[in-house]
mmCIF file of C-alpha atoms in Angstrom:
data_model
loop_
_atom_site.group_PDB
_atom_site.id
_atom_site.type_symbol
_atom_site.label_atom_id
_atom_site.label_comp_id
_atom_site.label_asym_id
_atom_site.label_seq_id
_atom_site.Cartn_x
_atom_site.Cartn_y
_atom_site.Cartn_z
ATOM 1 C CA UNK A 1 48.248 266.120 -187.862
ATOM 2 C CA UNK A 2 46.029 263.268 -187.078
ATOM 3 C CA UNK A 3 42.549 263.963 -185.951
ATOM 4 C CA UNK A 4 41.015 262.457 -182.797
ATOM 5 C CA UNK A 5 37.670 260.792 -182.829
ATOM 6 C CA UNK A 6 35.627 262.912 -180.248
ATOM 7 C CA UNK A 7 32.453 261.296 -178.909
ATOM 8 C CA UNK A 8 28.897 262.333 -179.640
ATOM 9 C CA UNK A 9 27.234 264.729 -177.520
ATOM 10 C CA UNK A 10 24.448 261.869 -176.528
ATOM 11 C CA UNK A 11 27.185 259.377 -175.389
ATOM 12 C CA UNK A 12 28.503 262.285 -173.277
ATOM 13 C CA UNK A 13 25.049 262.939 -171.634
ATOM 14 C CA UNK A 14 24.431 259.337 -171.171
ATOM 15 C CA UNK A 15 27.665 258.923 -169.120
ATOM 16 C CA UNK A 16 26.810 262.139 -167.028
ATOM 17 C CA UNK A 17 23.258 260.499 -166.145
ATOM 18 C CA UNK A 18 25.077 257.216 -165.146
ATOM 19 C CA UNK A 19 27.291 259.087 -162.912
ATOM 20 C CA UNK A 20 24.493 261.069 -161.345
ATOM 21 C CA UNK A 21 22.395 257.764 -160.886
ATOM 22 C CA UNK A 22 25.162 256.121 -158.947
ATOM 23 C CA UNK A 23 25.769 259.171 -156.984
ATOM 24 C CA UNK A 24 21.916 259.270 -155.896
ATOM 25 C CA UNK A 25 21.962 255.716 -155.132
ATOM 26 C CA UNK A 26 25.205 255.967 -153.069
ATOM 27 C CA UNK A 27 23.336 258.980 -151.020
ATOM 28 C CA UNK A 28 20.215 256.975 -150.531
ATOM 29 C CA UNK A 29 22.032 254.109 -149.198
ATOM 30 C CA UNK A 30 24.448 256.117 -146.830
ATOM 31 C CA UNK A 31 21.196 257.774 -145.451
ATOM 32 C CA UNK A 32 19.563 254.264 -144.964
ATOM 33 C CA UNK A 33 22.382 253.128 -143.077
ATOM 34 C CA UNK A 34 22.441 256.155 -141.108
ATOM 35 C CA UNK A 35 18.986 255.758 -139.906
ATOM 36 C CA UNK A 36 18.662 252.076 -139.674
ATOM 37 C CA UNK A 37 17.622 252.122 -136.107
ATOM 38 C CA UNK A 38 14.732 254.594 -136.669
ATOM 39 C CA UNK A 39 13.521 252.886 -139.660
ATOM 40 C CA UNK A 40 13.495 249.418 -137.692
ATOM 41 C CA UNK A 41 11.394 251.070 -135.059
ATOM 42 C CA UNK A 42 8.813 252.748 -137.476
ATOM 43 C CA UNK A 43 8.374 249.281 -139.021
ATOM 44 C CA UNK A 44 8.013 247.440 -135.461
ATOM 45 C CA UNK A 45 5.556 250.303 -134.456
ATOM 46 C CA UNK A 46 3.328 250.328 -137.604
ATOM 47 C CA UNK A 47 3.272 246.323 -137.336
ATOM 48 C CA UNK A 48 2.359 246.602 -133.312
ATOM 49 C CA UNK A 49 -0.502 249.188 -134.401
ATOM 50 C CA UNK A 50 -1.807 247.380 -137.020
ATOM 51 C CA UNK A 51 -2.043 243.826 -134.766
ATOM 52 C CA UNK A 52 -3.431 245.740 -131.680
ATOM 53 C CA UNK A 53 -5.839 248.028 -133.759
ATOM 54 C CA UNK A 54 -7.162 251.444 -132.816
ATOM 55 C CA UNK A 55 -10.485 252.459 -131.020
ATOM 56 C CA UNK A 56 -12.363 252.414 -133.946
ATOM 57 C CA UNK A 57 -11.410 248.504 -135.015
ATOM 58 C CA UNK A 58 -12.570 247.515 -131.484
ATOM 59 C CA UNK A 59 -16.231 245.875 -131.397
ATOM 60 C CA UNK A 60 -18.501 247.849 -129.344
ATOM 61 C CA UNK A 61 -19.377 245.175 -126.765
ATOM 62 C CA UNK A 62 -15.345 245.196 -125.663
ATOM 63 C CA UNK A 63 -14.221 246.207 -122.356
ATOM 64 C CA UNK A 64 -10.502 246.153 -121.761
ATOM 65 C CA UNK A 65 -8.019 245.573 -119.351
ATOM 66 C CA UNK A 66 -7.127 247.678 -116.454
ATOM 67 C CA UNK A 67 -4.465 250.213 -115.592
ATOM 68 C CA UNK A 68 -2.274 248.340 -112.790
ATOM 69 C CA UNK A 69 -1.976 244.932 -111.584
ATOM 70 C CA UNK A 70 -3.517 245.794 -108.009
ATOM 71 C CA UNK A 71 -6.825 243.962 -109.034
ATOM 72 C CA UNK A 72 -8.548 242.246 -112.024
ATOM 73 C CA UNK A 73 -11.229 244.770 -113.284
ATOM 74 C CA UNK A 74 -12.250 244.720 -116.878
ATOM 75 C CA UNK A 75 -11.847 248.254 -118.216
ATOM 76 C CA UNK A 76 -10.588 250.500 -121.136
ATOM 77 C CA UNK A 77 -7.523 252.428 -120.783
ATOM 78 C CA UNK A 78 -7.267 255.182 -123.272
ATOM 79 C CA UNK A 79 -4.607 258.010 -122.638
ATOM 80 C CA UNK A 80 -4.414 260.755 -124.926
ATOM 81 C CA UNK A 81 -1.680 262.722 -126.792
ATOM 82 C CA UNK A 82 1.625 263.271 -125.143
ATOM 83 C CA UNK A 83 2.778 266.832 -124.334
ATOM 84 C CA UNK A 84 4.334 268.081 -127.487
ATOM 85 C CA UNK A 85 6.982 269.996 -125.363
ATOM 86 C CA UNK A 86 7.985 267.169 -123.791
ATOM 87 C CA UNK A 87 9.464 265.727 -126.981
ATOM 88 C CA UNK A 88 7.454 262.526 -126.869
ATOM 89 C CA UNK A 89 5.869 260.610 -129.506
ATOM 90 C CA UNK A 90 2.083 260.158 -129.750
ATOM 91 C CA UNK A 91 0.747 256.967 -128.294
ATOM 92 C CA UNK A 92 -2.315 255.440 -129.848
ATOM 93 C CA UNK A 93 -4.743 253.958 -127.385
ATOM 94 C CA UNK A 94 -4.412 250.361 -126.246
ATOM 95 C CA UNK A 95 -6.247 247.609 -124.942
ATOM 96 C CA UNK A 96 -4.179 246.188 -121.903
ATOM 97 C CA UNK A 97 -3.155 242.970 -120.361
ATOM 98 C CA UNK A 98 -3.549 243.099 -116.680
ATOM 99 C CA UNK A 99 -1.149 240.094 -116.467
ATOM 100 C CA UNK A 100 1.677 242.150 -117.669
ATOM 101 C CA UNK A 101 1.085 244.996 -115.352
ATOM 102 C CA UNK A 102 3.599 245.441 -112.402
ATOM 103 C CA UNK A 103 2.308 244.576 -108.994
ATOM 104 C CA UNK A 104 2.887 247.797 -107.315
ATOM 105 C CA UNK A 105 1.808 251.243 -108.255
ATOM 106 C CA UNK A 106 4.934 252.701 -108.183
ATOM 107 C CA UNK A 107 6.922 250.072 -109.951
ATOM 108 C CA UNK A 108 8.999 251.538 -112.537
ATOM 109 C CA UNK A 109 10.173 248.127 -114.343
ATOM 110 C CA UNK A 110 7.580 247.996 -117.205
ATOM 111 C CA UNK A 111 9.115 248.519 -120.651
ATOM 112 C CA UNK A 112 8.027 252.247 -120.793
ATOM 113 C CA UNK A 113 9.856 255.417 -121.122
ATOM 114 C CA UNK A 114 8.398 258.707 -119.546
ATOM 115 C CA UNK A 115 9.480 262.316 -119.705
ATOM 116 C CA UNK A 116 8.795 264.793 -117.073
ATOM 117 C CA UNK A 117 8.762 268.569 -116.862
ATOM 118 C CA UNK A 118 8.695 270.804 -113.819
ATOM 119 C CA UNK A 119 6.741 273.623 -115.416
ATOM 120 C CA UNK A 120 4.127 271.081 -116.567
ATOM 121 C CA UNK A 121 3.199 268.294 -114.209
ATOM 122 C CA UNK A 122 2.418 265.582 -116.437
ATOM 123 C CA UNK A 123 4.038 262.319 -117.311
ATOM 124 C CA UNK A 124 4.122 260.576 -121.087
ATOM 125 C CA UNK A 125 4.580 257.374 -121.934
ATOM 126 C CA UNK A 126 5.903 254.987 -124.939
ATOM 127 C CA UNK A 127 5.196 251.210 -124.688
ATOM 128 C CA UNK A 128 7.360 248.459 -126.197
ATOM 129 C CA UNK A 129 5.663 245.281 -125.192
ATOM 130 C CA UNK A 130 4.620 242.632 -127.912
ATOM 131 C CA UNK A 131 0.699 242.707 -128.084
ATOM 132 C CA UNK A 132 -1.508 239.815 -127.623
ATOM 133 C CA UNK A 133 -4.370 238.843 -128.965
ATOM 134 C CA UNK A 134 -6.478 236.935 -126.373
ATOM 135 C CA UNK A 135 -10.000 237.880 -125.567
ATOM 136 C CA UNK A 136 -11.775 237.072 -122.164
ATOM 137 C CA UNK A 137 -15.177 236.207 -122.367
ATOM 138 C CA UNK A 138 -16.298 236.242 -118.663
ATOM 139 C CA UNK A 139 -17.607 239.506 -117.133
ATOM 140 C CA UNK A 140 -14.434 240.365 -115.138
ATOM 141 C CA UNK A 141 -14.171 241.880 -111.549
ATOM 142 C CA UNK A 142 -11.341 242.653 -109.071
ATOM 143 C CA UNK A 143 -9.361 239.587 -108.325
ATOM 144 C CA UNK A 144 -6.148 239.615 -105.906
ATOM 145 C CA UNK A 145 -3.939 237.942 -108.477
ATOM 146 C CA UNK A 146 -4.837 240.136 -111.420
ATOM 147 C CA UNK A 147 -7.303 237.396 -113.002
ATOM 148 C CA UNK A 148 -10.749 237.895 -113.966
ATOM 149 C CA UNK A 149 -13.650 236.132 -111.661
ATOM 150 C CA UNK A 150 -17.447 236.000 -111.171
ATOM 151 C CA UNK A 151 -19.031 239.514 -112.245
ATOM 152 C CA UNK A 152 -21.064 241.762 -109.825
ATOM 153 C CA UNK A 153 -23.289 244.694 -110.352
ATOM 154 C CA UNK A 154 -20.352 246.963 -110.778
ATOM 155 C CA UNK A 155 -18.735 245.706 -113.609
ATOM 156 C CA UNK A 156 -19.926 244.036 -116.894
ATOM 157 C CA UNK A 157 -18.754 242.961 -120.354
ATOM 158 C CA UNK A 158 -15.983 241.648 -121.853
ATOM 159 C CA UNK A 159 -12.325 242.751 -122.099
ATOM 160 C CA UNK A 160 -9.780 242.677 -124.820
ATOM 161 C CA UNK A 161 -5.838 242.261 -123.739
ATOM 162 C CA UNK A 162 -2.853 243.769 -125.213
ATOM 163 C CA UNK A 163 -0.037 245.474 -123.654
ATOM 164 C CA UNK A 164 1.723 246.832 -120.806
ATOM 165 C CA UNK A 165 2.202 250.431 -120.059
ATOM 166 C CA UNK A 166 2.828 252.906 -117.327
ATOM 167 C CA UNK A 167 0.197 254.993 -115.224
ATOM 168 C CA UNK A 168 -0.249 258.292 -116.768
ATOM 169 C CA UNK A 169 -0.757 260.456 -113.633
ATOM 170 C CA UNK A 170 2.319 260.366 -111.332
ATOM 171 C CA UNK A 171 1.661 261.233 -107.763
ATOM 172 C CA UNK A 172 5.278 262.323 -107.057
ATOM 173 C CA UNK A 173 4.414 265.477 -109.594
ATOM 174 C CA UNK A 174 1.567 266.652 -108.528
ATOM 175 C CA UNK A 175 -1.542 265.172 -106.107
ATOM 176 C CA UNK A 176 -3.756 263.292 -108.793
ATOM 177 C CA UNK A 177 -7.635 263.953 -109.455
ATOM 178 C CA UNK A 178 -9.628 261.337 -110.435
ATOM 179 C CA UNK A 179 -12.697 262.525 -112.105
ATOM 180 C CA UNK A 180 -15.687 260.065 -112.121
ATOM 181 C CA UNK A 181 -18.126 260.630 -114.635
ATOM 182 C CA UNK A 182 -21.054 258.687 -115.252
ATOM 183 C CA UNK A 183 -22.787 258.807 -118.758
ATOM 184 C CA UNK A 184 -26.068 257.245 -120.710
ATOM 185 C CA UNK A 185 -26.690 257.325 -124.272
ATOM 186 C CA UNK A 186 -29.089 260.256 -125.162
ATOM 187 C CA UNK A 187 -28.827 263.245 -127.715
ATOM 188 C CA UNK A 188 -27.050 265.301 -125.029
ATOM 189 C CA UNK A 189 -24.215 262.926 -124.164
ATOM 190 C CA UNK A 190 -21.766 263.836 -126.529
ATOM 191 C CA UNK A 191 -22.181 267.645 -126.437
ATOM 192 C CA UNK A 192 -22.000 267.391 -122.631
ATOM 193 C CA UNK A 193 -18.945 265.104 -122.778
ATOM 194 C CA UNK A 194 -17.218 267.148 -125.071
ATOM 195 C CA UNK A 195 -17.804 270.395 -122.879
ATOM 196 C CA UNK A 196 -16.208 268.574 -119.832
ATOM 197 C CA UNK A 197 -13.783 266.800 -121.673
ATOM 198 C CA UNK A 198 -12.106 270.060 -123.047
ATOM 199 C CA UNK A 199 -12.503 271.574 -119.450
ATOM 200 C CA UNK A 200 -10.276 268.723 -118.122
ATOM 201 C CA UNK A 201 -7.839 269.551 -120.816
ATOM 202 C CA UNK A 202 -6.779 272.357 -118.855
ATOM 203 C CA UNK A 203 -6.097 270.530 -115.613
ATOM 204 C CA UNK A 204 -2.754 268.812 -114.605
ATOM 205 C CA UNK A 205 -2.105 265.198 -113.659
ATOM 206 C CA UNK A 206 -6.088 263.913 -113.808
ATOM 207 C CA UNK A 207 -7.354 260.745 -114.883
ATOM 208 C CA UNK A 208 -10.994 260.870 -116.292
ATOM 209 C CA UNK A 209 -12.998 257.647 -115.523
ATOM 210 C CA UNK A 210 -15.898 257.659 -117.705
ATOM 211 C CA UNK A 211 -18.424 254.772 -116.760
ATOM 212 C CA UNK A 212 -21.230 254.014 -119.036
ATOM 213 C CA UNK A 213 -24.478 252.717 -118.381
ATOM 214 C CA UNK A 214 -24.743 250.222 -120.548
ATOM 215 C CA UNK A 215 -23.858 246.277 -121.364
ATOM 216 C CA UNK A 216 -20.366 247.338 -122.948
ATOM 217 C CA UNK A 217 -18.696 250.380 -123.990
ATOM 218 C CA UNK A 218 -19.531 252.235 -126.979
ATOM 219 C CA UNK A 219 -17.109 253.205 -130.020
ATOM 220 C CA UNK A 220 -18.700 256.453 -130.088
ATOM 221 C CA UNK A 221 -17.739 257.599 -126.452
ATOM 222 C CA UNK A 222 -14.220 255.827 -126.843
ATOM 223 C CA UNK A 223 -13.545 257.827 -130.262
ATOM 224 C CA UNK A 224 -14.435 261.061 -128.652
ATOM 225 C CA UNK A 225 -12.263 260.343 -125.554
ATOM 226 C CA UNK A 226 -9.470 259.742 -127.803
ATOM 227 C CA UNK A 227 -9.812 262.745 -129.713
ATOM 228 C CA UNK A 228 -10.098 265.270 -126.787
ATOM 229 C CA UNK A 229 -6.856 263.795 -125.448
ATOM 230 C CA UNK A 230 -7.359 263.569 -121.575
ATOM 231 C CA UNK A 231 -5.877 260.273 -119.763
ATOM 232 C CA UNK A 232 -8.976 258.450 -119.407
ATOM 233 C CA UNK A 233 -10.268 255.118 -118.256
ATOM 234 C CA UNK A 234 -13.657 254.003 -119.891
ATOM 235 C CA UNK A 235 -15.901 251.421 -118.059
ATOM 236 C CA UNK A 236 -19.420 249.836 -118.341
ATOM 237 C CA UNK A 237 -21.328 249.481 -115.767
ATOM 238 C CA UNK A 238 -25.314 249.192 -116.704
ATOM 239 C CA UNK A 239 -27.918 249.623 -113.721
ATOM 240 C CA UNK A 240 -29.384 246.328 -112.736
ATOM 241 C CA UNK A 241 -32.536 245.289 -113.969
ATOM 242 C CA UNK A 242 -34.620 245.745 -111.207
ATOM 243 C CA UNK A 243 -34.164 249.388 -110.905
ATOM 244 C CA UNK A 244 -34.971 249.992 -114.276
ATOM 245 C CA UNK A 245 -38.738 249.151 -113.768
ATOM 246 C CA UNK A 246 -38.879 251.951 -111.302
ATOM 247 C CA UNK A 247 -40.605 255.276 -111.836
ATOM 248 C CA UNK A 248 -37.722 257.269 -110.379
ATOM 249 C CA UNK A 249 -34.452 255.533 -111.139
ATOM 250 C CA UNK A 250 -31.297 255.756 -109.588
ATOM 251 C CA UNK A 251 -29.196 256.879 -112.289
ATOM 252 C CA UNK A 252 -25.395 256.976 -112.182
ATOM 253 C CA UNK A 253 -25.288 254.521 -108.952
ATOM 254 C CA UNK A 254 -24.091 251.640 -110.792
ATOM 255 C CA UNK A 255 -21.401 253.622 -112.619
ATOM 256 C CA UNK A 256 -19.982 255.537 -109.656
ATOM 257 C CA UNK A 257 -19.701 252.310 -107.423
ATOM 258 C CA UNK A 258 -17.984 250.846 -110.535
ATOM 259 C CA UNK A 259 -15.515 253.661 -110.599
ATOM 260 C CA UNK A 260 -15.084 253.262 -106.849
ATOM 261 C CA UNK A 261 -14.132 249.737 -107.376
ATOM 262 C CA UNK A 262 -11.772 250.421 -109.801
ATOM 263 C CA UNK A 263 -10.071 253.539 -107.803
ATOM 264 C CA UNK A 264 -9.581 250.750 -105.045
ATOM 265 C CA UNK A 265 -7.851 248.391 -106.995
ATOM 266 C CA UNK A 266 -5.468 251.107 -108.914
ATOM 267 C CA UNK A 267 -5.114 254.296 -106.883
ATOM 268 C CA UNK A 268 -3.581 254.759 -103.485
ATOM 269 C CA UNK A 269 -3.393 258.267 -103.143
ATOM 270 C CA UNK A 270 -5.285 261.444 -104.756
ATOM 271 C CA UNK A 271 -8.700 262.856 -104.673
ATOM 272 C CA UNK A 272 -11.926 261.700 -106.326
ATOM 273 C CA UNK A 273 -14.494 263.776 -107.677
ATOM 274 C CA UNK A 274 -17.792 262.872 -108.971
ATOM 275 C CA UNK A 275 -18.047 265.470 -111.872
ATOM 276 C CA UNK A 276 -21.395 264.995 -113.882
ATOM 277 C CA UNK A 277 -21.349 265.724 -117.697
ATOM 278 C CA UNK A 278 -23.917 268.051 -117.387
ATOM 279 C CA UNK A 279 -22.373 270.358 -115.305
ATOM 280 C CA UNK A 280 -20.143 273.627 -115.749
ATOM 281 C CA UNK A 281 -16.781 273.846 -113.977
ATOM 282 C CA UNK A 282 -14.511 276.620 -112.952
ATOM 283 C CA UNK A 283 -10.821 275.421 -113.143
ATOM 284 C CA UNK A 284 -9.942 277.203 -109.905
ATOM 285 C CA UNK A 285 -11.885 274.375 -108.190
ATOM 286 C CA UNK A 286 -9.726 271.413 -109.492
ATOM 287 C CA UNK A 287 -6.523 273.304 -108.093
ATOM 288 C CA UNK A 288 -8.494 273.269 -104.968
ATOM 289 C CA UNK A 289 -9.099 269.721 -104.736
ATOM 290 C CA UNK A 290 -5.699 269.098 -104.816
ATOM 291 C CA UNK A 291 -4.679 268.510 -101.448
ATOM 292 C CA UNK A 292 -7.793 267.561 -99.290
ATOM 293 C CA UNK A 293 -7.088 265.138 -96.627
ATOM 294 C CA UNK A 294 -10.688 263.501 -96.021
ATOM 295 C CA UNK A 295 -13.466 265.395 -97.298
ATOM 296 C CA UNK A 296 -14.094 268.587 -98.770
ATOM 297 C CA UNK A 297 -17.495 270.304 -99.264
ATOM 298 C CA UNK A 298 -18.175 273.412 -101.317
ATOM 299 C CA UNK A 299 -21.436 275.258 -103.007
ATOM 300 C CA UNK A 300 -23.214 274.382 -106.493
ATOM 301 C CA UNK A 301 -25.106 276.607 -108.241
ATOM 302 C CA UNK A 302 -28.535 276.350 -110.470
ATOM 303 C CA UNK A 303 -30.087 273.609 -107.898
ATOM 304 C CA UNK A 304 -33.695 273.641 -106.800
ATOM 305 C CA UNK A 305 -35.626 276.477 -106.269
ATOM 306 C CA UNK A 306 -32.994 278.192 -104.170
ATOM 307 C CA UNK A 307 -30.565 278.057 -107.038
ATOM 308 C CA UNK A 308 -27.784 277.019 -104.911
ATOM 309 C CA UNK A 309 -26.914 273.967 -102.620
ATOM 310 C CA UNK A 310 -24.111 274.463 -100.214
ATOM 311 C CA UNK A 311 -23.248 274.119 -96.454
ATOM 312 C CA UNK A 312 -24.132 277.143 -93.843
ATOM 313 C CA UNK A 313 -20.778 278.016 -92.631
ATOM 314 C CA UNK A 314 -20.442 280.466 -89.824
ATOM 315 C CA UNK A 315 -17.201 281.540 -88.446
ATOM 316 C CA UNK A 316 -15.498 278.879 -90.576
ATOM 317 C CA UNK A 317 -17.992 276.122 -89.251
ATOM 318 C CA UNK A 318 -20.514 274.225 -90.822
ATOM 319 C CA UNK A 319 -23.698 274.491 -89.031
ATOM 320 C CA UNK A 320 -25.982 272.881 -91.666
ATOM 321 C CA UNK A 321 -26.836 272.568 -94.909
ATOM 322 C CA UNK A 322 -29.050 274.899 -97.338
ATOM 323 C CA UNK A 323 -30.664 273.128 -100.128
ATOM 324 C CA UNK A 324 -34.190 273.011 -101.870
ATOM 325 C CA UNK A 325 -34.661 269.653 -100.738
ATOM 326 C CA UNK A 326 -33.764 268.346 -97.430
ATOM 327 C CA UNK A 327 -35.938 265.213 -97.110
ATOM 328 C CA UNK A 328 -34.573 264.251 -93.899
ATOM 329 C CA UNK A 329 -30.906 263.937 -95.389
ATOM 330 C CA UNK A 330 -27.856 264.433 -92.978
ATOM 331 C CA UNK A 331 -25.628 265.594 -96.046
ATOM 332 C CA UNK A 332 -28.429 267.284 -98.413
ATOM 333 C CA UNK A 333 -25.624 268.010 -100.893
ATOM 334 C CA UNK A 334 -25.638 267.953 -104.512
ATOM 335 C CA UNK A 335 -23.126 265.285 -106.221
ATOM 336 C CA UNK A 336 -20.885 267.959 -107.671
ATOM 337 C CA UNK A 337 -20.457 269.442 -104.202
ATOM 338 C CA UNK A 338 -18.132 267.583 -102.133
ATOM 339 C CA UNK A 339 -14.919 265.611 -102.706
ATOM 340 C CA UNK A 340 -12.961 262.704 -101.083
ATOM 341 C CA UNK A 341 -9.304 261.603 -100.451
ATOM 342 C CA UNK A 342 -8.403 258.406 -102.027
ATOM 343 C CA UNK A 343 -6.837 257.594 -98.993
ATOM 344 C CA UNK A 344 -9.739 258.113 -96.793
ATOM 345 C CA UNK A 345 -11.438 256.010 -99.231
ATOM 346 C CA UNK A 346 -9.289 252.973 -98.383
ATOM 347 C CA UNK A 347 -9.855 253.525 -94.677
ATOM 348 C CA UNK A 348 -13.660 253.101 -95.366
ATOM 349 C CA UNK A 349 -13.716 249.735 -97.514
ATOM 350 C CA UNK A 350 -17.275 249.161 -97.291
ATOM 351 C CA UNK A 351 -18.037 253.020 -98.427
ATOM 352 C CA UNK A 352 -20.363 252.949 -101.725
ATOM 353 C CA UNK A 353 -23.430 254.604 -102.806
ATOM 354 C CA UNK A 354 -26.842 253.501 -102.292
ATOM 355 C CA UNK A 355 -29.404 252.428 -104.892
ATOM 356 C CA UNK A 356 -32.003 254.913 -103.605
ATOM 357 C CA UNK A 357 -32.858 257.852 -105.873
ATOM 358 C CA UNK A 358 -32.749 261.484 -104.306
ATOM 359 C CA UNK A 359 -30.019 259.889 -101.676
ATOM 360 C CA UNK A 360 -27.072 258.862 -103.370
ATOM 361 C CA UNK A 361 -25.195 261.549 -101.921
ATOM 362 C CA UNK A 362 -26.256 261.199 -98.624
ATOM 363 C CA UNK A 363 -25.835 257.278 -98.720
ATOM 364 C CA UNK A 364 -22.375 257.921 -99.695
ATOM 365 C CA UNK A 365 -21.462 260.410 -97.505
ATOM 366 C CA UNK A 366 -22.963 258.392 -94.440
ATOM 367 C CA UNK A 367 -21.188 255.137 -95.393
ATOM 368 C CA UNK A 368 -17.756 257.137 -94.872
ATOM 369 C CA UNK A 369 -18.396 257.685 -91.346
ATOM 370 C CA UNK A 370 -17.125 258.198 -88.640
ATOM 371 C CA UNK A 371 -16.761 261.578 -89.931
ATOM 372 C CA UNK A 372 -17.532 264.628 -88.056
ATOM 373 C CA UNK A 373 -18.488 267.874 -89.626
ATOM 374 C CA UNK A 374 -15.454 269.752 -88.050
ATOM 375 C CA UNK A 375 -13.280 267.310 -90.325
ATOM 376 C CA UNK A 376 -14.753 268.658 -93.558
ATOM 377 C CA UNK A 377 -12.553 270.934 -95.573
ATOM 378 C CA UNK A 378 -14.421 274.032 -96.961
ATOM 379 C CA UNK A 379 -13.278 275.005 -100.369
ATOM 380 C CA UNK A 380 -14.278 278.035 -102.770
ATOM 381 C CA UNK A 381 -13.317 280.688 -100.046
ATOM 382 C CA UNK A 382 -15.083 279.297 -97.444
ATOM 383 C CA UNK A 383 -18.224 278.228 -99.271
ATOM 384 C CA UNK A 384 -18.516 281.807 -100.252
ATOM 385 C CA UNK A 385 -18.077 281.322 -104.406
ATOM 386 C CA UNK A 386 -19.697 279.066 -106.481
ATOM 387 C CA UNK A 387 -17.076 277.222 -108.824
ATOM 388 C CA UNK A 388 -19.579 274.337 -110.328
ATOM 389 C CA UNK A 389 -22.813 275.062 -111.957
ATOM 390 C CA UNK A 390 -25.552 272.502 -112.521
ATOM 391 C CA UNK A 391 -26.228 273.632 -116.165
ATOM 392 C CA UNK A 392 -28.163 270.690 -117.525
ATOM 393 C CA UNK A 393 -28.766 271.022 -121.175
ATOM 394 C CA UNK A 394 -32.097 271.112 -122.545
ATOM 395 C CA UNK A 395 -33.505 267.894 -123.380
ATOM 396 C CA UNK A 396 -34.115 267.077 -126.819
ATOM 397 C CA UNK A 397 -36.394 264.163 -128.746
ATOM 398 C CA UNK A 398 -34.481 261.838 -130.422
ATOM 399 C CA UNK A 399 -33.832 262.143 -134.296
ATOM 400 C CA UNK A 400 -36.358 261.044 -136.790
ATOM 401 C CA UNK A 401 -35.174 258.670 -139.125
ATOM 402 C CA UNK A 402 -33.155 259.999 -142.398
ATOM 403 C CA UNK A 403 -34.672 259.258 -145.378
ATOM 404 C CA UNK A 404 -32.245 257.175 -147.463
ATOM 405 C CA UNK A 405 -33.737 257.380 -150.713
ATOM 406 C CA UNK A 406 -33.954 260.978 -150.784
ATOM 407 C CA UNK A 407 -30.661 261.802 -149.094
ATOM 408 C CA UNK A 408 -28.644 258.462 -149.711
ATOM 409 C CA UNK A 409 -25.069 259.363 -150.649
ATOM 410 C CA UNK A 410 -24.979 262.882 -149.124
ATOM 411 C CA UNK A 411 -23.036 264.126 -145.939
ATOM 412 C CA UNK A 412 -26.342 263.553 -143.974
ATOM 413 C CA UNK A 413 -25.988 259.941 -144.040
ATOM 414 C CA UNK A 414 -22.552 260.324 -141.811
ATOM 415 C CA UNK A 415 -24.084 262.904 -139.936
ATOM 416 C CA UNK A 416 -26.726 260.944 -138.436
ATOM 417 C CA UNK A 417 -24.337 258.593 -136.820
ATOM 418 C CA UNK A 418 -23.443 261.260 -134.442
ATOM 419 C CA UNK A 419 -27.318 261.549 -133.370
ATOM 420 C CA UNK A 420 -29.547 259.520 -131.119
#
């Protein structure tokens, strides 16, 4: 019988490996074909992110474009992480091009997608517009056609334009809250903003308007706001030079007026509230603010020698004001003791805060007149509860310079970047 030549074991293994390799390549090719759309989208998103840059890549002297095409304010819009329960992907912060915005607040024609939930009254957005790299160098303010014009005391700095998007606060879901927080560089700034930010993280349908007393917005604050994840707008509005020479300075006035200017240009309904970063807030307060028709008032704790500032209420009517310093004010209230409807603000186009230390609240409320006390809504159970406290942090001296020769190459070098 003729004997057959059997293949060597090595040759058999080699053929098996070739077969396995062909199957592996075929499987990869099949998967790539099935997911071609997802891969293309991923590559596009990466390219867009690299071209526009994250917050940390922005120069510290950039104030970017506004939220809606209703005015030409220069500002930085940064909105937080999408709601995971809504199944939307995270959105990196972008600079925004005012020219690309829809001209109407409720216009849904922009290239975005939104997901809504009946249990969580929030919206999320996905942008697809191509970014631009134009940088405007003129200080921008509100213009009727959405283009920058000459600056005023309430808007300073440059802005960088990038891409369009959809407003993250939807008034159809829940009356939006516009929380205005003036801030300035100091050792307590970051911890106090952190406390307030994580409080607002529990509030639905809110937009945090943070206005820095500086020529330009700072990357330190921008980075913190992005990490917290609350939808926010970052502005820069320095105190005019003539007031910096005063012994008692009108702090926060230019910041708040700048925020009012932004609200007039970008919001049509909702409630605005001046929430300083050195206060502590009960979450019940924000829900009670939702349906203010004109002006609401309520007590503030830890104010002056009386430890409380409040309207005096008898039989549901304001009969006066209780405050440690009346000073001839018609409305002796703390800044955190009242809120205003956005619609009512629009009906008083000249309303603003005066550069008069100690009379900022009184001056602003006077500028809202005609306003009768019987029209004022009383919150906090008819002004019988304290839902906000002036828990001002202890003042800290500036940190001494780090000895680089002694501590160079250690973690202390990075830690000092958090300090003032």
